[in-house]
């Protein structure tokens, strides 16, 4: 079955960096686009970065120039490099894939606080 397992979250000060990873299994990774979502406390989940099977990247405006999404098709891994983190980046980060239905990981917590 499809599994997405996120890791790499933590607590950092504003301006710091984190690298999130999502290990994927149970589907043909190389043919699927993947997306990172962010859910702030009390708010709806929203997408922040996406990558197509061919590696084309898309970002929500608020993270452009700070976040970079990448994929390793040999390792079935998608990562999110997060630089210059801001307090509003705090929240849970989820990996998502659509493969006949929506699949989500369990999320990894990012806290940006001084």
mmCIF file of N, CA and C in Angstrom, residues 2-87:
data_model
loop_
_atom_site.group_PDB
_atom_site.id
_atom_site.type_symbol
_atom_site.label_atom_id
_atom_site.label_comp_id
_atom_site.label_asym_id
_atom_site.label_seq_id
_atom_site.Cartn_x
_atom_site.Cartn_y
_atom_site.Cartn_z
ATOM 1 N N UNK A 2 0.279 2.362 -0.366
ATOM 2 C CA UNK A 2 1.026 3.612 -0.431
ATOM 3 C C UNK A 2 1.399 4.069 0.976
ATOM 4 N N UNK A 3 2.649 4.419 1.131
ATOM 5 C CA UNK A 3 3.117 4.974 2.410
ATOM 6 C C UNK A 3 3.989 6.188 2.130
ATOM 7 N N UNK A 4 3.772 7.225 2.927
ATOM 8 C CA UNK A 4 4.583 8.430 2.884
ATOM 9 C C UNK A 4 5.028 8.709 4.313
ATOM 10 N N UNK A 5 6.327 8.783 4.525
ATOM 11 C CA UNK A 5 6.851 8.976 5.876
ATOM 12 C C UNK A 5 7.750 10.207 5.877
ATOM 13 N N UNK A 6 7.275 11.246 6.567
ATOM 14 C CA UNK A 6 8.033 12.497 6.655
ATOM 15 C C UNK A 6 8.994 12.468 7.839
ATOM 16 N N UNK A 7 10.060 13.209 7.695
ATOM 17 C CA UNK A 7 11.011 13.384 8.787
ATOM 18 C C UNK A 7 11.755 14.699 8.584
ATOM 19 N N UNK A 8 12.483 15.111 9.609
ATOM 20 C CA UNK A 8 13.335 16.288 9.471
ATOM 21 C C UNK A 8 12.833 17.539 10.147
ATOM 22 N N UNK A 9 11.642 17.481 10.720
ATOM 23 C CA UNK A 9 11.134 18.657 11.403
ATOM 24 C C UNK A 9 11.912 18.946 12.672
ATOM 25 N N UNK A 10 11.620 20.084 13.268
ATOM 26 C CA UNK A 10 12.287 20.458 14.503
ATOM 27 C C UNK A 10 11.998 21.893 14.858
ATOM 28 N N UNK A 11 12.747 22.400 15.821
ATOM 29 C CA UNK A 11 12.581 23.785 16.253
ATOM 30 C C UNK A 11 13.826 24.569 15.882
ATOM 31 N N UNK A 12 13.616 25.705 15.238
ATOM 32 C CA UNK A 12 14.723 26.566 14.845
ATOM 33 C C UNK A 12 14.365 28.014 15.134
ATOM 34 N N UNK A 13 15.376 28.836 15.174
ATOM 35 C CA UNK A 13 15.150 30.277 15.332
ATOM 36 C C UNK A 13 14.826 30.885 13.971
ATOM 37 N N UNK A 14 14.156 32.032 13.981
ATOM 38 C CA UNK A 14 13.934 32.733 12.711
ATOM 39 C C UNK A 14 15.246 32.929 11.953
ATOM 40 N N UNK A 15 15.180 32.699 10.652
ATOM 41 C CA UNK A 15 16.371 32.771 9.820
ATOM 42 C C UNK A 15 17.096 31.459 9.668
ATOM 43 N N UNK A 16 16.692 30.475 10.443
ATOM 44 C CA UNK A 16 17.329 29.172 10.388
ATOM 45 C C UNK A 16 16.854 28.332 9.222
ATOM 46 N N UNK A 17 17.372 27.120 9.153
ATOM 47 C CA UNK A 17 17.064 26.214 8.048
ATOM 48 C C UNK A 17 16.709 24.824 8.572
ATOM 49 N N UNK A 18 15.899 24.154 7.793
ATOM 50 C CA UNK A 18 15.577 22.749 8.028
ATOM 51 C C UNK A 18 15.446 22.061 6.678
ATOM 52 N N UNK A 19 15.690 20.767 6.682
ATOM 53 C CA UNK A 19 15.495 19.968 5.467
ATOM 54 C C UNK A 19 14.545 18.827 5.793
ATOM 55 N N UNK A 20 13.375 18.855 5.178
ATOM 56 C CA UNK A 20 12.375 17.812 5.386
ATOM 57 C C UNK A 20 12.539 16.734 4.317
ATOM 58 N N UNK A 21 12.270 15.513 4.718
ATOM 59 C CA UNK A 21 12.323 14.389 3.788
ATOM 60 C C UNK A 21 11.018 13.620 3.836
ATOM 61 N N UNK A 22 10.668 13.031 2.695
ATOM 62 C CA UNK A 22 9.481 12.185 2.610
ATOM 63 C C UNK A 22 9.886 10.917 1.864
ATOM 64 N N UNK A 23 9.869 9.807 2.580
ATOM 65 C CA UNK A 23 10.178 8.518 1.980
ATOM 66 C C UNK A 23 8.880 7.886 1.495
ATOM 67 N N UNK A 24 8.843 7.557 0.215
ATOM 68 C CA UNK A 24 7.613 7.067 -0.409
ATOM 69 C C UNK A 24 7.751 5.601 -0.824
ATOM 70 N N UNK A 25 6.638 4.891 -0.759
ATOM 71 C CA UNK A 25 6.621 3.499 -1.198
ATOM 72 C C UNK A 25 5.197 3.114 -1.567
ATOM 73 N N UNK A 26 5.074 2.019 -2.308
ATOM 74 C CA UNK A 26 3.756 1.477 -2.635
ATOM 75 C C UNK A 26 3.147 1.984 -3.923
ATOM 76 N N UNK A 27 3.879 2.796 -4.672
ATOM 77 C CA UNK A 27 3.393 3.269 -5.962
ATOM 78 C C UNK A 27 4.611 3.531 -6.850
ATOM 79 N N UNK A 28 4.343 3.746 -8.148
ATOM 80 C CA UNK A 28 5.435 3.986 -9.081
ATOM 81 C C UNK A 28 5.892 5.439 -8.947
ATOM 82 N N UNK A 29 6.909 5.628 -8.130
ATOM 83 C CA UNK A 29 7.344 6.968 -7.733
ATOM 84 C C UNK A 29 7.678 7.845 -8.937
ATOM 85 N N UNK A 30 8.375 7.264 -9.902
ATOM 86 C CA UNK A 30 8.928 8.049 -11.001
ATOM 87 C C UNK A 30 7.843 8.673 -11.872
ATOM 88 N N UNK A 31 6.613 8.168 -11.808
ATOM 89 C CA UNK A 31 5.549 8.688 -12.661
ATOM 90 C C UNK A 31 4.580 9.613 -11.937
ATOM 91 N N UNK A 32 4.855 9.915 -10.682
ATOM 92 C CA UNK A 32 3.936 10.726 -9.884
ATOM 93 C C UNK A 32 4.544 12.047 -9.443
ATOM 94 N N UNK A 33 3.721 13.086 -9.490
ATOM 95 C CA UNK A 33 4.094 14.338 -8.855
ATOM 96 C C UNK A 33 3.852 14.252 -7.359
ATOM 97 N N UNK A 34 4.601 15.014 -6.599
ATOM 98 C CA UNK A 34 4.448 15.037 -5.146
ATOM 99 C C UNK A 34 4.384 16.477 -4.659
ATOM 100 N N UNK A 35 3.735 16.648 -3.539
ATOM 101 C CA UNK A 35 3.476 17.980 -3.013
ATOM 102 C C UNK A 35 3.741 18.019 -1.517
ATOM 103 N N UNK A 36 4.306 19.123 -1.065
ATOM 104 C CA UNK A 36 4.407 19.398 0.366
ATOM 105 C C UNK A 36 3.297 20.377 0.739
ATOM 106 N N UNK A 37 2.622 20.062 1.843
ATOM 107 C CA UNK A 37 1.585 20.922 2.383
ATOM 108 C C UNK A 37 2.005 21.416 3.767
ATOM 109 N N UNK A 38 1.447 22.562 4.134
ATOM 110 C CA UNK A 38 1.711 23.172 5.437
ATOM 111 C C UNK A 38 0.391 23.455 6.123
ATOM 112 N N UNK A 39 0.322 23.093 7.389
ATOM 113 C CA UNK A 39 -0.875 23.414 8.167
ATOM 114 C C UNK A 39 -0.465 24.151 9.423
ATOM 115 N N UNK A 40 -0.811 25.429 9.469
ATOM 116 C CA UNK A 40 -0.562 26.234 10.673
ATOM 117 C C UNK A 40 -1.625 25.913 11.707
ATOM 118 N N UNK A 41 -1.317 26.133 12.987
ATOM 119 C CA UNK A 41 -2.310 25.885 14.035
ATOM 120 C C UNK A 41 -3.593 26.668 13.771
ATOM 121 N N UNK A 42 -4.706 25.977 13.757
ATOM 122 C CA UNK A 42 -6.000 26.614 13.576
ATOM 123 C C UNK A 42 -6.345 26.987 12.152
ATOM 124 N N UNK A 43 -5.512 26.601 11.210
ATOM 125 C CA UNK A 43 -5.766 26.954 9.809
ATOM 126 C C UNK A 43 -5.862 25.697 8.956
ATOM 127 N N UNK A 44 -6.389 25.903 7.743
ATOM 128 C CA UNK A 44 -6.485 24.777 6.822
ATOM 129 C C UNK A 44 -5.128 24.450 6.216
ATOM 130 N N UNK A 45 -5.006 23.216 5.819
ATOM 131 C CA UNK A 45 -3.803 22.768 5.152
ATOM 132 C C UNK A 45 -3.704 23.441 3.779
ATOM 133 N N UNK A 46 -2.498 23.929 3.422
ATOM 134 C CA UNK A 46 -2.324 24.532 2.105
ATOM 135 C C UNK A 46 -1.041 24.013 1.489
ATOM 136 N N UNK A 47 -1.037 23.907 0.170
ATOM 137 C CA UNK A 47 0.177 23.423 -0.490
ATOM 138 C C UNK A 47 1.216 24.525 -0.479
ATOM 139 N N UNK A 48 2.470 24.141 -0.394
ATOM 140 C CA UNK A 48 3.552 25.123 -0.423
ATOM 141 C C UNK A 48 4.536 24.863 -1.558
ATOM 142 N N UNK A 49 4.704 23.598 -1.927
ATOM 143 C CA UNK A 49 5.662 23.283 -2.986
ATOM 144 C C UNK A 49 5.258 21.972 -3.648
ATOM 145 N N UNK A 50 5.459 21.919 -4.951
ATOM 146 C CA UNK A 50 5.114 20.712 -5.704
ATOM 147 C C UNK A 50 6.200 20.433 -6.734
ATOM 148 N N UNK A 51 6.333 19.161 -7.062
ATOM 149 C CA UNK A 51 7.312 18.778 -8.071
ATOM 150 C C UNK A 51 6.687 17.726 -8.981
ATOM 151 N N UNK A 52 6.830 17.927 -10.288
ATOM 152 C CA UNK A 52 6.258 17.008 -11.264
ATOM 153 C C UNK A 52 7.158 15.786 -11.439
ATOM 154 N N UNK A 53 6.671 14.761 -12.144
ATOM 155 C CA UNK A 53 7.543 13.610 -12.416
ATOM 156 C C UNK A 53 8.823 14.021 -13.142
ATOM 157 N N UNK A 54 8.737 15.030 -13.957
ATOM 158 C CA UNK A 54 9.913 15.481 -14.694
ATOM 159 C C UNK A 54 10.791 16.440 -13.937
ATOM 160 N N UNK A 55 10.397 16.796 -12.712
ATOM 161 C CA UNK A 55 11.233 17.650 -11.877
ATOM 162 C C UNK A 55 10.885 19.127 -11.901
ATOM 163 N N UNK A 56 9.828 19.492 -12.615
ATOM 164 C CA UNK A 56 9.428 20.908 -12.602
ATOM 165 C C UNK A 56 8.852 21.268 -11.240
ATOM 166 N N UNK A 57 9.265 22.437 -10.735
ATOM 167 C CA UNK A 57 8.894 22.835 -9.378
ATOM 168 C C UNK A 57 7.897 23.991 -9.412
ATOM 169 N N UNK A 58 7.030 24.010 -8.413
ATOM 170 C CA UNK A 58 6.109 25.128 -8.219
ATOM 171 C C UNK A 58 6.071 25.453 -6.737
ATOM 172 N N UNK A 59 5.896 26.746 -6.448
ATOM 173 C CA UNK A 59 5.904 27.207 -5.057
ATOM 174 C C UNK A 59 4.803 28.224 -4.826
ATOM 175 N N UNK A 60 4.272 28.208 -3.633
ATOM 176 C CA UNK A 60 3.380 29.285 -3.235
ATOM 177 C C UNK A 60 4.244 30.540 -3.063
ATOM 178 N N UNK A 61 3.662 31.700 -3.307
ATOM 179 C CA UNK A 61 4.451 32.934 -3.310
ATOM 180 C C UNK A 61 5.215 33.159 -2.004
ATOM 181 N N UNK A 62 4.611 32.799 -0.886
ATOM 182 C CA UNK A 62 5.206 33.107 0.413
ATOM 183 C C UNK A 62 6.513 32.354 0.680
ATOM 184 N N UNK A 63 6.810 31.317 -0.101
ATOM 185 C CA UNK A 63 8.039 30.548 0.147
ATOM 186 C C UNK A 63 9.029 30.648 -1.015
ATOM 187 N N UNK A 64 8.636 31.329 -2.078
ATOM 188 C CA UNK A 64 9.540 31.458 -3.231
ATOM 189 C C UNK A 64 10.850 32.115 -2.813
ATOM 190 N N UNK A 65 11.944 31.527 -3.245
ATOM 191 C CA UNK A 65 13.254 32.056 -2.901
ATOM 192 C C UNK A 65 13.784 31.559 -1.570
ATOM 193 N N UNK A 66 12.947 30.890 -0.799
ATOM 194 C CA UNK A 66 13.366 30.362 0.510
ATOM 195 C C UNK A 66 13.333 28.840 0.563
ATOM 196 N N UNK A 67 12.346 28.244 -0.074
ATOM 197 C CA UNK A 67 12.174 26.793 -0.051
ATOM 198 C C UNK A 67 12.541 26.212 -1.406
ATOM 199 N N UNK A 68 13.085 24.997 -1.371
ATOM 200 C CA UNK A 68 13.397 24.274 -2.602
ATOM 201 C C UNK A 68 12.933 22.834 -2.458
ATOM 202 N N UNK A 69 12.109 22.403 -3.405
ATOM 203 C CA UNK A 69 11.653 21.018 -3.414
ATOM 204 C C UNK A 69 12.507 20.241 -4.412
ATOM 205 N N UNK A 70 12.817 19.005 -4.050
ATOM 206 C CA UNK A 70 13.622 18.165 -4.944
ATOM 207 C C UNK A 70 13.173 16.722 -4.791
ATOM 208 N N UNK A 71 13.557 15.901 -5.752
ATOM 209 C CA UNK A 71 13.195 14.493 -5.689
ATOM 210 C C UNK A 71 14.385 13.635 -6.103
ATOM 211 N N UNK A 72 14.454 12.471 -5.499
ATOM 212 C CA UNK A 72 15.474 11.478 -5.860
ATOM 213 C C UNK A 72 14.726 10.223 -6.281
ATOM 214 N N UNK A 73 14.655 10.003 -7.575
ATOM 215 C CA UNK A 73 13.869 8.884 -8.091
ATOM 216 C C UNK A 73 14.520 7.533 -7.809
ATOM 217 N N UNK A 74 15.813 7.529 -7.509
ATOM 218 C CA UNK A 74 16.484 6.270 -7.169
ATOM 219 C C UNK A 74 16.143 5.838 -5.744
ATOM 220 N N UNK A 75 15.922 6.831 -4.888
ATOM 221 C CA UNK A 75 15.660 6.533 -3.473
ATOM 222 C C UNK A 75 14.192 6.671 -3.104
ATOM 223 N N UNK A 76 13.336 7.045 -4.071
ATOM 224 C CA UNK A 76 11.910 7.296 -3.788
ATOM 225 C C UNK A 76 11.764 8.310 -2.661
ATOM 226 N N UNK A 77 12.458 9.413 -2.830
ATOM 227 C CA UNK A 77 12.525 10.427 -1.786
ATOM 228 C C UNK A 77 12.174 11.785 -2.373
ATOM 229 N N UNK A 78 11.388 12.547 -1.634
ATOM 230 C CA UNK A 78 11.164 13.949 -1.991
ATOM 231 C C UNK A 78 11.541 14.786 -0.776
ATOM 232 N N UNK A 79 12.242 15.877 -1.018
ATOM 233 C CA UNK A 79 12.746 16.686 0.081
ATOM 234 C C UNK A 79 12.320 18.134 -0.075
ATOM 235 N N UNK A 80 12.345 18.823 1.033
ATOM 236 C CA UNK A 80 12.023 20.249 1.041
ATOM 237 C C UNK A 80 13.086 20.961 1.861
ATOM 238 N N UNK A 81 13.946 21.692 1.184
ATOM 239 C CA UNK A 81 14.942 22.508 1.854
ATOM 240 C C UNK A 81 14.310 23.844 2.201
ATOM 241 N N UNK A 82 14.317 24.176 3.471
ATOM 242 C CA UNK A 82 13.651 25.376 3.964
ATOM 243 C C UNK A 82 14.698 26.297 4.565
ATOM 244 N N UNK A 83 14.903 27.433 3.943
ATOM 245 C CA UNK A 83 15.884 28.411 4.415
ATOM 246 C C UNK A 83 15.187 29.691 4.856
ATOM 247 N N UNK A 84 15.907 30.480 5.627
ATOM 248 C CA UNK A 84 15.370 31.761 6.100
ATOM 249 C C UNK A 84 13.956 31.582 6.673
ATOM 250 N N UNK A 85 13.841 30.639 7.563
ATOM 251 C CA UNK A 85 12.531 30.313 8.121
ATOM 252 C C UNK A 85 11.976 31.470 8.937
ATOM 253 N N UNK A 86 10.656 31.606 8.881
ATOM 254 C CA UNK A 86 9.944 32.670 9.580
ATOM 255 C C UNK A 86 8.957 32.048 10.562
ATOM 256 N N UNK A 87 8.563 32.802 11.576
ATOM 257 C CA UNK A 87 7.591 32.256 12.538
ATOM 258 C C UNK A 87 6.311 31.750 11.872
#
